[in-house]
Coordinates of C-alpha atoms in Angstrom, one line a residue:
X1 CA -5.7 22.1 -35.3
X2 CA -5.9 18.3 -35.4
X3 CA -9.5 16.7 -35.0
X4 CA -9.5 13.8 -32.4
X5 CA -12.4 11.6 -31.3
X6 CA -12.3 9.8 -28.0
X7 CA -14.5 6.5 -27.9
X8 CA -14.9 4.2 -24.4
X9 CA -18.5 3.2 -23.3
X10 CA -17.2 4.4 -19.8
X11 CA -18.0 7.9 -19.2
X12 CA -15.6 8.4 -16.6
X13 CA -12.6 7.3 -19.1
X14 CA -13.7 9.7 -21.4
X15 CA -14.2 12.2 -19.1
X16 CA -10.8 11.4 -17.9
X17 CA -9.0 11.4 -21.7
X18 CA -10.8 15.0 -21.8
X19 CA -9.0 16.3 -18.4
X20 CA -5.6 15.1 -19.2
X21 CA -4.6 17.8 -21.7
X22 CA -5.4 21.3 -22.7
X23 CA -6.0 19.9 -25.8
X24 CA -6.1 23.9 -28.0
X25 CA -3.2 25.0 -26.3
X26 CA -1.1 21.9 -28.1
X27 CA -3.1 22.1 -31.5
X28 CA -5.7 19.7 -31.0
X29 CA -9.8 19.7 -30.8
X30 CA -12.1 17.3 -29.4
X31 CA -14.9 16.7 -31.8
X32 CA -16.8 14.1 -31.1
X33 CA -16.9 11.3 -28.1
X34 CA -18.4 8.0 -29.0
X35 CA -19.5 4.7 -26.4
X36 CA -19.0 2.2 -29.0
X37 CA -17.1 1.0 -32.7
X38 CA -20.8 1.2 -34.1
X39 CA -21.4 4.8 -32.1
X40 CA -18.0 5.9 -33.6
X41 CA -18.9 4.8 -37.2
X42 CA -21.9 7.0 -36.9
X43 CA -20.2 9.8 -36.5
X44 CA -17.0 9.6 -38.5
X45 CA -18.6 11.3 -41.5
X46 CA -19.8 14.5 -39.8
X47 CA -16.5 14.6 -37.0
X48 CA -14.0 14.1 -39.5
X49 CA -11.7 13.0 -36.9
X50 CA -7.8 12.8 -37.8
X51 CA -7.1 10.8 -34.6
X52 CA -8.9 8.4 -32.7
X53 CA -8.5 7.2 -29.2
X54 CA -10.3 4.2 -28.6
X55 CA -10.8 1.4 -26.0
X56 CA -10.6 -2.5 -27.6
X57 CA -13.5 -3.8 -25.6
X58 CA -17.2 -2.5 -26.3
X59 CA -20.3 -3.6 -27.3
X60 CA -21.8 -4.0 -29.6
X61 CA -18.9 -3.2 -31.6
X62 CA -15.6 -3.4 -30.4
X63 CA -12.1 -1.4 -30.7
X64 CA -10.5 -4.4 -33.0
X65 CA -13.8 -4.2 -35.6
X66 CA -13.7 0.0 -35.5
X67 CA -10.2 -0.7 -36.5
X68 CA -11.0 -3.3 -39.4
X69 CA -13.5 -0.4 -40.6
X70 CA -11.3 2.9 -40.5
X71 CA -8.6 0.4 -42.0
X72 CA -11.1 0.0 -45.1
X73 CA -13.0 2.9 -45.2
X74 CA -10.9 5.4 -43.8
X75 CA -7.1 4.7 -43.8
X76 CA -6.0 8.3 -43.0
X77 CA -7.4 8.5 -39.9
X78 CA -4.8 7.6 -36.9
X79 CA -5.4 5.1 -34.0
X80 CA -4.4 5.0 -30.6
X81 CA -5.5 2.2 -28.2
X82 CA -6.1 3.1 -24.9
X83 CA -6.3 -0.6 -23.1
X84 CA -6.7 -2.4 -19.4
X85 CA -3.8 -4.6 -18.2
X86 CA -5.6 -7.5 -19.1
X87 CA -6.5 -6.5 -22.6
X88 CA -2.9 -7.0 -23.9
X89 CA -3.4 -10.1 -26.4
X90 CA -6.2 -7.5 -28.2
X91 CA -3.4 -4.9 -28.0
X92 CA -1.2 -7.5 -29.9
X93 CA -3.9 -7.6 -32.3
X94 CA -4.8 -3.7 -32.5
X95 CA -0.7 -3.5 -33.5
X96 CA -1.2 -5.7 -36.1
X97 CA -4.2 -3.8 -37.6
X98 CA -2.5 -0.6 -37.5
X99 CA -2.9 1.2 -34.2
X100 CA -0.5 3.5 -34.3
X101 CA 0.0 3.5 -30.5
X102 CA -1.4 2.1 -26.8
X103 CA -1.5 3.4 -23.1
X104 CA -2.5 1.5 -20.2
X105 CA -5.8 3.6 -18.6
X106 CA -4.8 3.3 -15.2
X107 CA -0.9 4.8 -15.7
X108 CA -1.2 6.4 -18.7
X109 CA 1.0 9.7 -18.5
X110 CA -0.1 12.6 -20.4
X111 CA 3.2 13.6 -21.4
X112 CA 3.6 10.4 -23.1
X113 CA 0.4 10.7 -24.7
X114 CA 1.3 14.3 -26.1
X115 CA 4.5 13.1 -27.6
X116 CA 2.7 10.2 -29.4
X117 CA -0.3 12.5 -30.9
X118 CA 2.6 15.4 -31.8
X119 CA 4.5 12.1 -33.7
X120 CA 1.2 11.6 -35.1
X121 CA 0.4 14.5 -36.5
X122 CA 3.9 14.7 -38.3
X123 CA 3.2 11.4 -39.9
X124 CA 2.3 12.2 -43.9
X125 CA 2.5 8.4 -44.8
X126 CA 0.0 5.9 -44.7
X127 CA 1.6 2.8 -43.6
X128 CA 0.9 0.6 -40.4
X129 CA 3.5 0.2 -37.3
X130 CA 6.6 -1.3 -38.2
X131 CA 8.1 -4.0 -35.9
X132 CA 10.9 -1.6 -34.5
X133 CA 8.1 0.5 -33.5
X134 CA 6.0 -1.9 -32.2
X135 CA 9.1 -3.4 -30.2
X136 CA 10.1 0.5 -29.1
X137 CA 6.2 0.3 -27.6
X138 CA 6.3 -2.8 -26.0
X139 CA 10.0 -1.7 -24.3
X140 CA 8.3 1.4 -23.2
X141 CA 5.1 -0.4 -21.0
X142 CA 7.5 -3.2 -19.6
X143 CA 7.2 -2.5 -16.3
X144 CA 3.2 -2.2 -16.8
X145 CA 2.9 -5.6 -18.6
X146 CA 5.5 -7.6 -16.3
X147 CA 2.8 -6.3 -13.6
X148 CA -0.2 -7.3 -15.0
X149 CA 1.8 -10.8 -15.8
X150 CA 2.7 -11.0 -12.4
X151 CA -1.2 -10.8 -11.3
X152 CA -2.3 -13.3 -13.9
X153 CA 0.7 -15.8 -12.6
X154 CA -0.4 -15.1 -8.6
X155 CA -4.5 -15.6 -9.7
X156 CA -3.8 -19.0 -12.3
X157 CA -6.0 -16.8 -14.8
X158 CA -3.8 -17.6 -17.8
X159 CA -5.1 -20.0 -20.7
X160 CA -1.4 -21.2 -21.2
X161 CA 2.1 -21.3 -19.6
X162 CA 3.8 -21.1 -23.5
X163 CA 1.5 -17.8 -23.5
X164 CA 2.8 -16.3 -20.2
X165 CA 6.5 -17.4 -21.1
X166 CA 6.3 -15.3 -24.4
X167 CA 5.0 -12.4 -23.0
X168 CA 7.8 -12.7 -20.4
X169 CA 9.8 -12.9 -23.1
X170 CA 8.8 -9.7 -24.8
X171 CA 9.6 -7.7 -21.7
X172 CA 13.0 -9.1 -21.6
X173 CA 12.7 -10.6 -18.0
X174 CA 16.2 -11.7 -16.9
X175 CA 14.4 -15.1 -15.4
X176 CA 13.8 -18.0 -16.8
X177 CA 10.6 -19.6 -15.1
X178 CA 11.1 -22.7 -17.3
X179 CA 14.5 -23.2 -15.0
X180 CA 14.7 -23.7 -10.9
X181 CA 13.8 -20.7 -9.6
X182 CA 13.1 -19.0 -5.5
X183 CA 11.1 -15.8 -4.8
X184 CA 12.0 -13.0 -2.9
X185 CA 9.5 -11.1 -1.9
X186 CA 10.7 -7.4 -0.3
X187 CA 8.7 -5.1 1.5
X188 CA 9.3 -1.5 2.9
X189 CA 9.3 -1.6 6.5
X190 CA 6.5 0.7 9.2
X191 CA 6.5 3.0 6.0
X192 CA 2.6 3.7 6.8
X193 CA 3.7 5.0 10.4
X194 CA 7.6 6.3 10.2
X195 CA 8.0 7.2 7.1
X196 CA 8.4 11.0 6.2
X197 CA 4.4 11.8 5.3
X198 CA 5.9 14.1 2.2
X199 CA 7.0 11.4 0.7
X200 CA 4.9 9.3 -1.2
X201 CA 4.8 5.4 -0.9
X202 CA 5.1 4.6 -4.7
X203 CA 8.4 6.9 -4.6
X204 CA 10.1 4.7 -1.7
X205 CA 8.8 1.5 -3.2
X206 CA 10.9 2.4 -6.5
X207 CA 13.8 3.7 -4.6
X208 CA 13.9 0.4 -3.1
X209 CA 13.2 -1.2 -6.7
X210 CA 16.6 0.9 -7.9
X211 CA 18.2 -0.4 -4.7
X212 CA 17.3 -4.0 -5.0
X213 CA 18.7 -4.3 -8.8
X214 CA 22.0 -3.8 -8.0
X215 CA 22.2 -6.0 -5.2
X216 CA 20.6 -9.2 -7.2
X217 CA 21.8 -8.3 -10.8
X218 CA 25.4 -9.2 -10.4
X219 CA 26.0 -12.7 -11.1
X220 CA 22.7 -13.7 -10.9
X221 CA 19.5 -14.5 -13.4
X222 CA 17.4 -12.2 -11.6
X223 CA 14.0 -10.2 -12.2
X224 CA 12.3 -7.6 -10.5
X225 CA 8.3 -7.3 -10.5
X226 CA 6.5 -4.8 -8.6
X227 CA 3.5 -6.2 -7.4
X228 CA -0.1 -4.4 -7.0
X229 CA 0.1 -4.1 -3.0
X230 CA 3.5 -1.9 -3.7
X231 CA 5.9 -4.9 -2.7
X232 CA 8.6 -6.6 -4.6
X233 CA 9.1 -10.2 -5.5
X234 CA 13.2 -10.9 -7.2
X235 CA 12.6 -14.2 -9.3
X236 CA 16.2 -16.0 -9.1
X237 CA 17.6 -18.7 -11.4
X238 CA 19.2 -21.0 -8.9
X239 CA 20.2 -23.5 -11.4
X240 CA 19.9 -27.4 -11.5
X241 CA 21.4 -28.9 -8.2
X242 CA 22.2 -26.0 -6.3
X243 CA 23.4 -26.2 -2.6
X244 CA 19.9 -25.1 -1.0
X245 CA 22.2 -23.6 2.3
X246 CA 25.0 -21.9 0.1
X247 CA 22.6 -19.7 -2.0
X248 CA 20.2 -19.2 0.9
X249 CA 23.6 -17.4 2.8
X250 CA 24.1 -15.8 -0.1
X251 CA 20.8 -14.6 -0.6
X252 CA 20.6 -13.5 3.1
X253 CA 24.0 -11.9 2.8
X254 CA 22.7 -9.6 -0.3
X255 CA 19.4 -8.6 1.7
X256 CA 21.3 -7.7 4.6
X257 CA 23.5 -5.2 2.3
X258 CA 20.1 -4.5 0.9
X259 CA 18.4 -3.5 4.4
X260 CA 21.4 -1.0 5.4
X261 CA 21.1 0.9 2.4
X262 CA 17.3 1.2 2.4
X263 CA 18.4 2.2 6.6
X264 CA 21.0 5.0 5.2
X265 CA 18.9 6.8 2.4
X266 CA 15.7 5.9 3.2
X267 CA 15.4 5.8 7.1
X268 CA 13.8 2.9 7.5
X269 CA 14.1 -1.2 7.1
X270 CA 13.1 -3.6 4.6
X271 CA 11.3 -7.0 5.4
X272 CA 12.3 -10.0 3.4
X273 CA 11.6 -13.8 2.3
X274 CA 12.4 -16.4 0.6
X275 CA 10.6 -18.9 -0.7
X276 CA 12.0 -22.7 -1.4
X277 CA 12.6 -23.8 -5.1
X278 CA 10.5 -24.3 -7.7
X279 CA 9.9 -24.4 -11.3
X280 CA 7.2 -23.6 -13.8
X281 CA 4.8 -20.8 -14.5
X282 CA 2.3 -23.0 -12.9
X283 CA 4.3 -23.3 -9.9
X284 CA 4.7 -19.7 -8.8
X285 CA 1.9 -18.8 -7.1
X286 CA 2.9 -21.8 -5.0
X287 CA 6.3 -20.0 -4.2
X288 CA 4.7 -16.4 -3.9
X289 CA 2.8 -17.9 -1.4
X290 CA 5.1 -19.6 0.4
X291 CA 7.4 -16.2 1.0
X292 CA 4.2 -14.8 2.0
X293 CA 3.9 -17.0 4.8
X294 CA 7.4 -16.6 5.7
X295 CA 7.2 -12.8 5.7
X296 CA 4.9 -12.6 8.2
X297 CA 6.9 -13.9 10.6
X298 CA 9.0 -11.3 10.2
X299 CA 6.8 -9.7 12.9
X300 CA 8.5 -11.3 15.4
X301 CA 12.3 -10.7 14.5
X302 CA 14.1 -8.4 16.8
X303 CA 17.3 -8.2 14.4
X304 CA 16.1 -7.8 11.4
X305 CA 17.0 -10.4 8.6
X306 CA 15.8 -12.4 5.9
X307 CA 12.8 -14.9 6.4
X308 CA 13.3 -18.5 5.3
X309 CA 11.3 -21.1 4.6
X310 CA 11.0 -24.0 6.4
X311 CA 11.3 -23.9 10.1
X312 CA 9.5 -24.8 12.7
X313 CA 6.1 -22.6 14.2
X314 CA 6.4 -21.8 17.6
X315 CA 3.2 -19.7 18.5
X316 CA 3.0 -16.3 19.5
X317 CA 0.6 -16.1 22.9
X318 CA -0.6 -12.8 23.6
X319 CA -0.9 -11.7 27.1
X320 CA -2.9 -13.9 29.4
X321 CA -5.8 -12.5 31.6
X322 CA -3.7 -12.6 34.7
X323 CA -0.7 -10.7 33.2
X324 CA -3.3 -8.1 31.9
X325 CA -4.6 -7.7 35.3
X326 CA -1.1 -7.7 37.1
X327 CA -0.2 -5.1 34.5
X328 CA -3.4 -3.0 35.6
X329 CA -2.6 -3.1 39.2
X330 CA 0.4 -2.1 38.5
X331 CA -0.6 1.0 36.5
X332 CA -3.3 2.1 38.5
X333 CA -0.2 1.8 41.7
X334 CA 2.0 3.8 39.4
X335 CA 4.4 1.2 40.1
X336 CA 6.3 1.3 36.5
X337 CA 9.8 0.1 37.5
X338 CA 7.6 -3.1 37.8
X339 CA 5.1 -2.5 35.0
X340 CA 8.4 -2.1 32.6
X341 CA 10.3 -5.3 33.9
X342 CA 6.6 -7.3 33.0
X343 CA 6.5 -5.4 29.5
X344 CA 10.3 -6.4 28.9
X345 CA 9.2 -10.2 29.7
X346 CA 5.9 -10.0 27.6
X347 CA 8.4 -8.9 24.2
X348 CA 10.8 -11.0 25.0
X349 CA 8.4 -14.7 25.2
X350 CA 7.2 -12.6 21.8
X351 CA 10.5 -12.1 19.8
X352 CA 11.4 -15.4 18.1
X353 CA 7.5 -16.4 17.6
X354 CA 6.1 -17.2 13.9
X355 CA 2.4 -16.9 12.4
X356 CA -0.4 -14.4 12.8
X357 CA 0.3 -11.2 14.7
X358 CA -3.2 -10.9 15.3
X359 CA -4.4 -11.7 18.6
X360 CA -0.7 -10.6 19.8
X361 CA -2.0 -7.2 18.6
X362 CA -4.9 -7.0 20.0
X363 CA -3.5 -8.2 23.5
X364 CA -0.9 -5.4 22.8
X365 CA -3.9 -2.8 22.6
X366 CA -5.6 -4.1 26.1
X367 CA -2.4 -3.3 27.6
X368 CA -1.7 0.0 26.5
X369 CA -5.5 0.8 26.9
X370 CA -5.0 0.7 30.5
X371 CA -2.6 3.1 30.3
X372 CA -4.6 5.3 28.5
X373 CA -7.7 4.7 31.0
X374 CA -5.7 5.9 34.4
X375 CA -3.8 8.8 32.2
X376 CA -7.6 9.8 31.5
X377 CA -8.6 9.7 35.3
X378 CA -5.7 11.6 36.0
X379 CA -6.1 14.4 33.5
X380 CA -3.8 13.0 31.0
X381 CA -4.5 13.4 27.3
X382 CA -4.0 10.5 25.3
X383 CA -2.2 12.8 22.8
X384 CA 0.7 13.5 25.1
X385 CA 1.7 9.3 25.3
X386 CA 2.9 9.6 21.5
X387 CA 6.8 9.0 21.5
X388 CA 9.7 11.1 19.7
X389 CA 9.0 10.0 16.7
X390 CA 5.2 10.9 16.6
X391 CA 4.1 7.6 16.1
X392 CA 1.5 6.7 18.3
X393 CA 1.3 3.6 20.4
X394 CA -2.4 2.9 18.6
X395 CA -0.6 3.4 15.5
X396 CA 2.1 1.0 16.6
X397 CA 0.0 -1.8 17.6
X398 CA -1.9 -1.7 14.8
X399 CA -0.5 -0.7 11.7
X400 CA 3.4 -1.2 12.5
X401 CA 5.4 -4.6 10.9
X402 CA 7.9 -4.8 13.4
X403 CA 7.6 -6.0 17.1
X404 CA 9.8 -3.5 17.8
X405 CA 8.1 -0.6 17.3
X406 CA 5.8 -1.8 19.2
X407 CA 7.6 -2.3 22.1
X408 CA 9.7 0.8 21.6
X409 CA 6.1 2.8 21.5
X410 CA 5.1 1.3 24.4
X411 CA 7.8 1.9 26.3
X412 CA 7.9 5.3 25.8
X413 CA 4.4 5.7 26.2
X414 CA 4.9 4.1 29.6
X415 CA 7.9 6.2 30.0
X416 CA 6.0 10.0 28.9
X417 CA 3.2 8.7 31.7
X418 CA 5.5 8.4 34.5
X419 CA 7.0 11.7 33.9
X420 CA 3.8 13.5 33.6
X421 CA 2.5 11.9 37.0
X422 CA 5.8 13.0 38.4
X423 CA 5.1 16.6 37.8
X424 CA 1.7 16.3 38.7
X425 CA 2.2 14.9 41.8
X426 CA 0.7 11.6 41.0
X427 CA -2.6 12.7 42.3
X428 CA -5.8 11.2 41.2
X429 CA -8.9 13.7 40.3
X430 CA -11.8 13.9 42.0
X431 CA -14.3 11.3 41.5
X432 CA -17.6 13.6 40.0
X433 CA -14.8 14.7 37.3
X434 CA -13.8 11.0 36.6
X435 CA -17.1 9.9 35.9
X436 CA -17.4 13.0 33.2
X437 CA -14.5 11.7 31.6
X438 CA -15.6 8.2 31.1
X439 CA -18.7 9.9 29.7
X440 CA -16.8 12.0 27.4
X441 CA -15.4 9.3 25.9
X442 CA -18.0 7.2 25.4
X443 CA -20.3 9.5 23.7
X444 CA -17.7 11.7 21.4
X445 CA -20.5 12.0 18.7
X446 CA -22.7 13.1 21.2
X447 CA -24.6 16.4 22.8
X448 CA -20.9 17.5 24.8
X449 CA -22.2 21.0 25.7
X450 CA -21.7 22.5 29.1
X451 CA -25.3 22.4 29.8
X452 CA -25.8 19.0 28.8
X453 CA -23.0 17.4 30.7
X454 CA -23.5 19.5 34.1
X455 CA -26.7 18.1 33.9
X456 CA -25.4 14.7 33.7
X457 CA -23.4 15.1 36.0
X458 CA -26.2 17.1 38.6
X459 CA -24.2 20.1 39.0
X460 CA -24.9 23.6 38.4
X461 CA -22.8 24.8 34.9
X462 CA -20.5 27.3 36.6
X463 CA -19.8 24.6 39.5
X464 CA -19.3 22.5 37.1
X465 CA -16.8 24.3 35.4
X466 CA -14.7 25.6 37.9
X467 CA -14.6 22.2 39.7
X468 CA -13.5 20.8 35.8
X469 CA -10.7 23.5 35.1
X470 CA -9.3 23.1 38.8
X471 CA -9.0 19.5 38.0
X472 CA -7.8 19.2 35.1
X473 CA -5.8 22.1 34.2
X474 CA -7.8 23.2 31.1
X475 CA -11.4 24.3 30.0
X476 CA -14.2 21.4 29.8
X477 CA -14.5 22.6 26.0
X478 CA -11.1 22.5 25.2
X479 CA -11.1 19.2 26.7
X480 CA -13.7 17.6 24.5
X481 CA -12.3 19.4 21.2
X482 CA -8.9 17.3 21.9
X483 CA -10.5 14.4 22.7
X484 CA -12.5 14.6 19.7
X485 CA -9.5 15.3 17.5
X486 CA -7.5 11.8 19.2
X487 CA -10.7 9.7 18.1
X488 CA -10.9 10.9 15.1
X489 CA -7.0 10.6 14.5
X490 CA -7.7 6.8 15.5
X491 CA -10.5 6.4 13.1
X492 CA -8.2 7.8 10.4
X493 CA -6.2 5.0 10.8
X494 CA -8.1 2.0 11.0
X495 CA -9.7 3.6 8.0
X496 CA -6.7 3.9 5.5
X497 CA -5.9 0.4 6.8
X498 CA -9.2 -0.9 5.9
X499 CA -8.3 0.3 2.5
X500 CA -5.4 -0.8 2.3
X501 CA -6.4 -4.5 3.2
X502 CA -9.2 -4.0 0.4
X503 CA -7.0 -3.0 -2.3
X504 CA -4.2 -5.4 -1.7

């Protein structure tokens, strides 16, 4: 049974390192934990650890001087680093001192960290990491450190570009940011609101990643990074006095093929854009940023197809006040041949527009609103507007990347509405139930009880009921418990994309 010591002055971390093994059932025993290199000295002597896991930086002692120490004093015992992304010039210098190993906290695998203790504990030499090993180590946490490089390059917070280059270097990027360069950045389409909810996100962004380095490797000096926000950005080489227009059709050419695979296997499109060219580490924020711009116009795209820089802003206007009360009228008239022909005119003034999608949105959501105001006066649950696909128009308007899925929620939410009034009749309810509806809605949290809302509405509870069911074609408490459930559906969403916003 091998003796292992954890050490972090974070108590979740070291609760963490505890959880990600059953430790006995490989051969190993935890016996001792420690917040700092001075904390760990301390308790060398009576733990008698064989293996230590430590974080680099602690106070008042950190990982590097715990090192220097054990190196000295006790040059059996084994060392593992466990580091943050940002940590990775102390990692360099952990290597050096003899760690025998390093994982990244936030993606550390516990198979991986098995393997390493197992090599570990086979190890009857005392010598430090040779540099095959350390270049093995390096190869394996690639991905992890181009990442973390990518974040440093997007914030500036880098002490030197000679730094940044040789780290680069390490990974063995296929780029050379020292030469002309543009930035792709690649994104997965409505994946929040059509993608298939068993699959996870991070799995479709690296089936995309897979997909996207083989159409940019061939015959091109290109690198993938996956970003934090679980986009892409392809770093090209364009070369010295490139033909801006002939790579920029080649480039589009290569996403297209790109986008119709991601289409076949995936089910769903991929957003692109390029940025102009540019050169230097310093520079590539600037050309991040400038594909970021362009991407967001691809809001407004009905085909869809890469995003280039350059051209000219022509703003979206959301619907004016005298469209959104036309478009009332025309609901509360159930005139929808007309209400469709002014929706097809509203998306097509959209399609072609560039910038924020913001107050296009929110017009968007005033308009479908209405519709979700007369369905309620007619006895028309929100829930029965979702289209084929089970996205819902709120979901759509809100949360979708595409203009067209707006529009294609729309219209089938206009579509399901005219149906159902069709086989209702298109009759209206009666007034006294109207009113209770408007009241249900606006006080979901509330006291929604028979008793309390008959009394609201000054009629006797068994009047009250009858008169509800014969309106409405279902119980008052069934009623409220769907009603309920769409508002909290609704709150579900705006809440994962308030957390979304905050991570990325």
């Amino acid at each position: 049974m091998k003796r292992v010591m954890i050490v972090d002055d974070e108590f979740l971390v070291r609760i963490g390192v505890r959880s990600m093994l059953d430790w006995e059932a490989h051969g190993y025993e935890i016996v001792a934990e420690a917040t700092s290199g001075q904390d760990a000295i301390a308790k060398i002597p009576c733990a008698r650890p064989q293996i230590i896991l430590t974080d680099l930086v602690m106070e008042p002692m950190d990982g590097l001087e715990l090192l220097e120490f054990c190196a000295q004093q006790y040059p059996d015992i084994r060392i593992v680093v466990l580091s943050n992304y940002n940590d990775f010039e102390k990692v360099k210098q952990a290597m050096k001192l003899g760690a025998r190993d390093f994982f990244f906290k936030l993606t550390a695998d516990p198979s991986e960290l098995l393997r390493a203790l197992d090599c570990i504990s086979l190890e009857i030499n005392r010598r430090g990491i040779n540099a095959r090993e350390a270049e093995q180590l390096i190869s394996r946490n690639a991905g992890a450190i181009r990442k973390r490089l990518v974040r440093v390059m997007l914030e500036g917070a880098y002490a030197s570009e000679d730094e940044v280059l040789r780290e680069l270097e390490l990974t063995n990027v296929e780029c050379d940011l020292r030469e002309p360069y543009r930035v792709m950045l690649l994104k997965i389409a409505d994946a929040s609101v059509a993608g298939d909810p068993g699959t996870p996100k991070g799995m479709l962004v690296s089936t995309l990643e897979s997909m996207a380095r083989e159409h940019f490797a061939s015959g091109l000096r290109a690198q993938i990074f996956r970003l934090e926000d679980e986009r892409l950005a392809v770093v090209v080489n364009t070369g010295h006095g490139n033909q801006s227009r002939d790579f920029e059709a080649m480039a589009a050419r290569r996403f297209e093929s790109l986008d119709g695979l991601a289409m076949r296997y995936m089910g769903l499109n991929v957003l692109g854009a390029l940025s102009g060219q540019y050169q230097g580490v310093s520079q590539f924020r600037l050309a991040a940023a400038q594909a970021e711009a362009s991407l967001a116009n691809a809001y407004f795209m009905r085909a869809n197809r890469l995003c280039l820089p350059g051209a000219d802003d022509i703003p979206a206007r959301p619907p004016t006040r005298d469209e959104e009360g036309q478009w009332r009228t025309l609901i509360a008239q159930t005139r929808f041949d007309e209400a469709r022909a002014l929706l097809d005119a509203l998306f097509e003034r959209l399609y072609g527009c560039r910038g924020a999608a913001d107050g296009v949105r929110e017009g968007l959501y005033r308009l479908y609103d209405a519709i979700k105001r007369d369905a309620a006066a007619r006895g028309v649950a929100e829930s029965e507007l979702s289209g084929s696909t089970g996205i819902t128009p709120y979901q759509a308007i809100f949360h979708a990347d595409r203009l067209k899925t707006v529009e294609d929620s729309l219209g089938q939410a206009l579509m399901k509405y005219r149906r159902r009034l069709e086989g209702m009749g298109g009759k209206r309810i009666k007034r006294e139930v109207a009113r209770t509806l408007d009241y249900v809605r606006d006080n979901l949290s509330g006291d929604l009880s028979v008793a309390a809302v008959s009394r609201q509405a000054h009629m006797s509870e068994s009047y009250f009921s009858r008169l509800f069911k014969a309106e409405m074609e279902v119980g008052f408490v069934e009623y409220v418990n769907r009603a309920r459930i769409d508002k909290a559906k609704e709150l579900l969403a705006i809440l994962v994309d308030q957390r979304g916003k905050t991570i990325t």
